[in-house]
Amino acid sequence: VDGASLLAVVSHAEESSLMPPHLKAAALAAAVRQWSRVAEAAESCPSDLSSTRQAELGALNRVRHRDGHVCGSLEEYLHAAVDDLTDWERNMPLDAPQSTKKKLEGSWQHWHQILFEYGHIFGAENAERLRDRVRTRRRELLEDRKRQRGETLRLPEGKVWFEATAEWQEVPPNGICAAGLEYRLDMQTGRNFARLAM
């Protein structure tokens, strides 16, 4: 199918209230899979597909190339990815290898990249609200993992487990760190920071 035809079909699907949902989903999936052709057609011939929706479909095409998922909207993808990633994080064994933790962090970084695109298309305020909710949810998960790991290791009184992520975090003076992390010392303040070695 040529790009102009796909563009016409997806434009009609977006506007039609009578088209059955499974046909709308099929039109969207076809447009996302063949996005380069559809984008070319959109540049050369006028369509009813807004530039915002075109940008969103382009981002969904990149998601499909990386993850193999086709979603109806970036918001749908972001929420589904948060659910999957937090489940992965929640169910990851406390003694999971660093390579597994790095894969998880890499997936979170990809999520943040897509969130950045979402903010560019739909407004930074919307993206920041979602980022704040997710940040709070992850912080709660990390605190729970720290507590569980400390109990499992039977850390001495006053010691806490340091749960590293891909981002630099301050290591508390009483923190116990896993092997294989990257460390940084702030020479002015004497504070230590650590993250997963990427």
Coordinates of C-alpha atoms in Angstrom, one line a residue:
V1 CA 0.0 0.0 0.0
D2 CA 1.4 3.4 -0.9
G3 CA 1.9 6.2 1.6
A4 CA -0.9 8.4 0.3
S5 CA -3.4 5.6 0.7
L6 CA -2.3 4.9 4.2
L7 CA -2.5 8.6 5.0
A8 CA -6.0 8.8 3.7
V9 CA -7.1 5.7 5.6
V10 CA -5.6 6.8 8.9
S11 CA -7.0 10.3 8.5
H12 CA -10.4 8.9 7.9
A13 CA -10.1 6.5 10.9
E14 CA -9.1 9.4 13.1
E15 CA -12.2 11.4 12.2
S16 CA -14.8 8.7 11.8
S17 CA -17.1 8.0 14.7
L18 CA -18.8 5.2 12.8
M19 CA -15.7 3.1 12.1
P20 CA -15.5 0.0 14.3
P21 CA -12.6 0.2 16.9
H22 CA -10.8 -2.9 15.5
L23 CA -10.6 -1.2 12.0
K24 CA -9.3 2.0 13.6
A25 CA -6.7 0.0 15.4
A26 CA -5.7 -1.8 12.2
A27 CA -5.4 1.5 10.3
L28 CA -3.3 3.0 13.1
A29 CA -1.1 -0.1 13.2
A30 CA -0.5 0.0 9.4
A31 CA 0.3 3.7 9.5
V32 CA 2.8 3.3 12.4
R33 CA 4.5 0.3 10.7
Q34 CA 4.8 2.3 7.4
W35 CA 5.4 5.7 9.0
S36 CA 8.2 6.8 6.7
R37 CA 5.9 6.4 3.7
V38 CA 3.0 8.1 5.4
A39 CA 5.2 11.0 6.6
E40 CA 6.4 11.5 3.0
A41 CA 2.8 11.5 1.7
A42 CA 1.8 14.0 4.4
E43 CA 4.5 16.4 3.2
S44 CA 3.5 16.2 -0.4
C45 CA -0.3 16.2 -0.2
P46 CA -2.7 17.9 2.2
S47 CA -4.4 15.8 4.8
D48 CA -6.8 16.1 7.7
L49 CA -4.2 14.6 10.0
S50 CA -3.0 17.4 12.3
S51 CA 0.7 18.1 12.7
T52 CA 0.4 17.1 16.4
R53 CA -1.0 13.7 15.5
Q54 CA 1.7 13.3 12.8
A55 CA 4.4 14.0 15.4
E56 CA 2.8 11.5 17.8
L57 CA 2.6 8.8 15.2
G58 CA 6.3 9.4 14.3
A59 CA 7.2 8.8 18.0
L60 CA 4.9 5.7 18.1
N61 CA 6.8 4.4 15.1
R62 CA 10.1 4.8 17.0
V63 CA 8.5 2.9 20.0
R64 CA 7.5 0.1 17.6
H65 CA 11.0 -0.2 16.2
R66 CA 12.5 -0.4 19.6
D67 CA 9.9 -2.5 21.5
G68 CA 7.7 -4.0 18.8
H69 CA 4.6 -2.4 20.4
V70 CA 1.9 -0.5 18.5
C71 CA -0.1 1.8 20.7
G72 CA -2.9 4.2 19.9
S73 CA -1.3 7.1 21.6
L74 CA 1.9 8.1 23.4
E75 CA 0.0 8.5 26.6
E76 CA -1.3 4.9 26.3
Y77 CA 2.3 3.7 25.7
L78 CA 3.7 5.7 28.6
H79 CA 1.2 4.4 31.1
A80 CA 1.5 0.8 29.9
A81 CA 5.3 1.1 30.1
V82 CA 5.2 2.5 33.6
D83 CA 3.0 -0.4 34.7
D84 CA 5.4 -2.9 33.1
L85 CA 8.6 -1.3 34.4
T86 CA 7.3 -0.9 38.0
D87 CA 6.1 -4.6 37.9
W88 CA 9.6 -5.6 36.7
E89 CA 11.2 -3.5 39.4
R90 CA 8.9 -4.7 42.1
N91 CA 9.4 -8.4 41.2
M92 CA 13.1 -8.3 40.5
P93 CA 15.0 -10.4 43.0
L94 CA 16.9 -8.5 45.6
D95 CA 20.1 -10.2 44.5
A96 CA 19.5 -9.6 40.8
P97 CA 22.7 -9.3 38.8
Q98 CA 23.9 -5.8 37.8
S99 CA 23.3 -6.6 34.2
T100 CA 19.5 -7.0 34.9
K101 CA 19.5 -3.8 36.9
K102 CA 21.2 -2.0 34.0
K103 CA 18.6 -3.4 31.5
L104 CA 15.9 -2.0 33.7
E105 CA 17.5 1.3 34.0
G106 CA 18.0 1.4 30.2
S107 CA 14.3 0.8 29.8
W108 CA 13.6 3.6 32.2
Q109 CA 15.9 5.9 30.3
H110 CA 14.0 5.1 27.1
W111 CA 10.7 5.8 28.9
H112 CA 12.1 9.3 29.8
Q113 CA 13.1 9.9 26.2
I114 CA 9.6 9.1 25.0
L115 CA 8.2 11.3 27.8
F116 CA 10.4 14.1 26.6
E117 CA 8.8 13.7 23.1
Y118 CA 5.4 13.6 24.7
G119 CA 6.1 16.9 26.5
H120 CA 7.4 18.4 23.2
I121 CA 4.1 17.5 21.4
F122 CA 1.5 17.9 24.2
G123 CA 3.2 20.4 26.6
A124 CA 5.9 20.2 29.2
E125 CA 3.3 20.7 32.0
N126 CA 1.5 17.4 31.1
A127 CA 4.8 15.5 30.9
E128 CA 6.1 16.9 34.2
R129 CA 2.9 15.8 36.0
L130 CA 3.4 12.3 34.7
R131 CA 7.1 12.4 35.5
D132 CA 6.4 13.5 39.1
R133 CA 3.8 10.7 39.7
V134 CA 6.2 8.1 38.3
R135 CA 9.2 9.5 40.3
T136 CA 7.1 9.2 43.5
R137 CA 6.1 5.7 42.6
R138 CA 9.7 4.6 41.9
R139 CA 11.0 6.3 45.1
E140 CA 8.5 4.3 47.1
L141 CA 9.6 1.1 45.3
L142 CA 13.3 1.8 45.9
E143 CA 12.7 2.6 49.6
D144 CA 10.9 -0.7 50.0
R145 CA 13.7 -2.6 48.2
K146 CA 16.3 -0.9 50.4
R147 CA 14.4 -2.0 53.5
Q148 CA 14.0 -5.5 52.3
R149 CA 17.6 -5.9 51.3
G150 CA 18.7 -4.5 54.7
E151 CA 16.5 -7.1 56.4
T152 CA 17.8 -9.9 54.2
L153 CA 21.5 -9.0 54.8
R154 CA 20.8 -8.4 58.5
L155 CA 22.7 -5.2 58.5
P156 CA 24.0 -3.9 61.8
E157 CA 22.0 -1.3 63.6
G158 CA 22.3 2.1 62.1
K159 CA 23.4 0.8 58.6
V160 CA 21.2 1.1 55.5
W161 CA 21.3 -0.5 52.1
F162 CA 22.1 1.8 49.2
E163 CA 19.9 0.9 46.2
A164 CA 21.7 2.3 43.1
T165 CA 20.0 3.5 39.9
A166 CA 21.4 5.0 36.7
E167 CA 21.3 8.5 38.2
W168 CA 23.9 9.8 40.6
Q169 CA 22.6 9.6 44.1
E170 CA 24.2 10.7 47.4
V171 CA 25.4 7.7 49.4
P172 CA 24.4 8.2 53.1
P173 CA 27.3 8.1 55.6
N174 CA 25.8 4.9 57.0
G175 CA 25.1 3.3 53.6
I176 CA 26.3 -0.1 52.4
C177 CA 26.8 -0.3 48.7
A178 CA 26.9 -3.2 46.3
A179 CA 30.1 -4.0 44.4
G180 CA 30.5 -2.7 40.8
L181 CA 29.0 0.7 41.2
E182 CA 30.5 4.0 39.9
Y183 CA 31.5 6.4 42.6
R184 CA 32.1 10.1 42.7
L185 CA 33.4 12.3 45.5
D186 CA 32.5 15.9 45.8
M187 CA 35.8 17.4 46.9
Q188 CA 34.1 20.7 48.2
T189 CA 31.5 19.0 50.4
G190 CA 33.1 15.6 51.0
R191 CA 29.8 13.9 50.0
N192 CA 29.9 10.6 48.1
F193 CA 27.7 9.7 45.2
A194 CA 27.1 6.4 43.4
R195 CA 25.2 5.0 40.4
L196 CA 25.1 1.8 38.4
A197 CA 28.1 1.4 36.1
M198 CA 26.6 2.0 32.7

